Coordinates of C-alpha atoms in Angstrom, one line a residue:
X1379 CA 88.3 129.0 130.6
X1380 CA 88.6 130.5 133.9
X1381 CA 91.0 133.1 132.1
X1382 CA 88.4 133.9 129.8
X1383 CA 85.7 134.9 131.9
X1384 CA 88.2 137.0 134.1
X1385 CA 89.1 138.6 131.2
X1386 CA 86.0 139.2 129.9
X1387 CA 84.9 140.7 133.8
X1388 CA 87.7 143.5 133.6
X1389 CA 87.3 144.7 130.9
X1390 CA 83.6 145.0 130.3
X1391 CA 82.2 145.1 133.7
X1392 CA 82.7 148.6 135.1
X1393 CA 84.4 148.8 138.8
X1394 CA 82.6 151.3 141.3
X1395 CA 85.2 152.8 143.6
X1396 CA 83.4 152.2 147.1
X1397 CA 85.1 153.2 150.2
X1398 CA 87.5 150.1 152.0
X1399 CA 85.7 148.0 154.5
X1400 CA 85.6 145.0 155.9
X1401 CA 84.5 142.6 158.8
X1402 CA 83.4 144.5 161.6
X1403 CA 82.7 147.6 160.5
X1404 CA 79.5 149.9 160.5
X1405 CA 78.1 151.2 157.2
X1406 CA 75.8 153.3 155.2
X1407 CA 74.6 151.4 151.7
X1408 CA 72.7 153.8 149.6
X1409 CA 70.8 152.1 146.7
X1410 CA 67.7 153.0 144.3
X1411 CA 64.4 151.5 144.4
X1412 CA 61.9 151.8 141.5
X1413 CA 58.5 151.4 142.2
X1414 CA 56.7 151.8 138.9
X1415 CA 57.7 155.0 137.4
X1416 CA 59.4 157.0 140.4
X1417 CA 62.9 156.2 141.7
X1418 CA 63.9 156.8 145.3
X1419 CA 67.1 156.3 147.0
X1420 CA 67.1 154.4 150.1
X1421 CA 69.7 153.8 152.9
X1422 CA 70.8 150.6 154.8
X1423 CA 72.7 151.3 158.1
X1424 CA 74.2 148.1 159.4
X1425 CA 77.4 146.0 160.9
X1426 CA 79.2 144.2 157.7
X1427 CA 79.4 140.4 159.2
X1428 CA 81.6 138.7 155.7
X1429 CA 82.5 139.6 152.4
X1430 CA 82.8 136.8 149.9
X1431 CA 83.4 135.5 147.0
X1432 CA 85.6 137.8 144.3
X1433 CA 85.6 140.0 141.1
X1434 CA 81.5 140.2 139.6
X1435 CA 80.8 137.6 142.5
X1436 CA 81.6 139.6 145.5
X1437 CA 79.1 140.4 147.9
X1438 CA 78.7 141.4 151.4
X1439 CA 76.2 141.0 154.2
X1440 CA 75.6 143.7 156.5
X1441 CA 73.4 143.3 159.6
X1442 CA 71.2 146.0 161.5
X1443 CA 68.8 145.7 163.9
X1444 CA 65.3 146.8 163.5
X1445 CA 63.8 147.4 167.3
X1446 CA 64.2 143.7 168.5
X1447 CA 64.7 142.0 165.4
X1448 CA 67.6 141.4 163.4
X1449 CA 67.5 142.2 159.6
X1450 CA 70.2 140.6 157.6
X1451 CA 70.5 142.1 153.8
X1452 CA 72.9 140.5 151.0
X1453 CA 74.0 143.1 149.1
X1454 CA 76.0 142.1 145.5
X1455 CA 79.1 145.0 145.1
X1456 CA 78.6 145.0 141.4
X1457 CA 74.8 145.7 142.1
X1458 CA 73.3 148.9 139.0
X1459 CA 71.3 150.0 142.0
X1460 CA 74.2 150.8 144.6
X1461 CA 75.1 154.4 145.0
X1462 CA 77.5 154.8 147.5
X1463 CA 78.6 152.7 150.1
X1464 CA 80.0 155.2 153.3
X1465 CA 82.0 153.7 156.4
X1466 CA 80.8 155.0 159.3
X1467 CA 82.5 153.2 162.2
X1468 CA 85.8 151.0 161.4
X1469 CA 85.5 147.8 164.1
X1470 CA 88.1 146.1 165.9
X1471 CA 87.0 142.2 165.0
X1472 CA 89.7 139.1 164.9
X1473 CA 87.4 137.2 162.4
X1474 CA 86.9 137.6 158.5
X1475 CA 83.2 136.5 159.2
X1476 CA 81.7 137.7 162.4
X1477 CA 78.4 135.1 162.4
X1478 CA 78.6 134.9 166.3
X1479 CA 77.6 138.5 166.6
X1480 CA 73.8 137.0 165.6
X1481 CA 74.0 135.9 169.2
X1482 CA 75.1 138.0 171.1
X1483 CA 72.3 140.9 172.9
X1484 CA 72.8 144.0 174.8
X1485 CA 76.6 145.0 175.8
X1486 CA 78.2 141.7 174.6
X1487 CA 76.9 142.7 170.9
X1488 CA 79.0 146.4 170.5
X1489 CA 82.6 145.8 168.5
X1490 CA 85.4 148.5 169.4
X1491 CA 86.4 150.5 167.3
X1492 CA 89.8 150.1 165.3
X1493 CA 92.3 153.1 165.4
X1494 CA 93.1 152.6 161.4
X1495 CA 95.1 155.7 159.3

């Protein structure tokens, strides 16, 4: 059964080609919002803290924060409303899911950056 349904996902479900990233690094999500008739395209600047699940389940979580507050947004990769997904910082992290970085404040909370190729 579990066959099936992958089948079914590649070969119907259409893959959008987003830039690598992972864990750590900073990112720029631009997605569409309708509100009525008009469409706009907005932009979501944040740290990714996971990436889960696989295939039409994947999704990642990317954190920013908003003066004081922390805003945490769930953000589905086979979403129709995602536009382009840019990397702007790649981050130097040992974890696959960086949750303790809710915790930290001030200097503690800044992740070096990663000299990838």
């Amino acid at each position: 059964m579990e066959s099936l349904i992958k089948f079914v996902q590649d070969e119907f479900v259409p893959k959008k080609d987003f830039a690598e990233f992972s864990a750590g690094d900073t990112i720029t999500v631009y997605y569409e919002i309708r509100e009525g008739e008009k469409s706009r395209t907005q932009f979501f600047r944040g740290v990714v803290l996971q990436r889960r699940g696989s295939g039409l389940t994947e999704t990642f979580t990317i954190r920013k924060m908003s003066g004081t507050i922390g805003v945490e947004r769930i953000f589905p990769v086979n979403l129709p409303a995602l536009q382009k997904v840019e990397v702007n910082k790649r981050g130097k992290v040992r974890r696959a899911r960086i949750f303790y970085f809710r915790g930290l404040t001030g200097k503690k909370a800044r992740i070096k950056e990663a000299r990838r190729k």
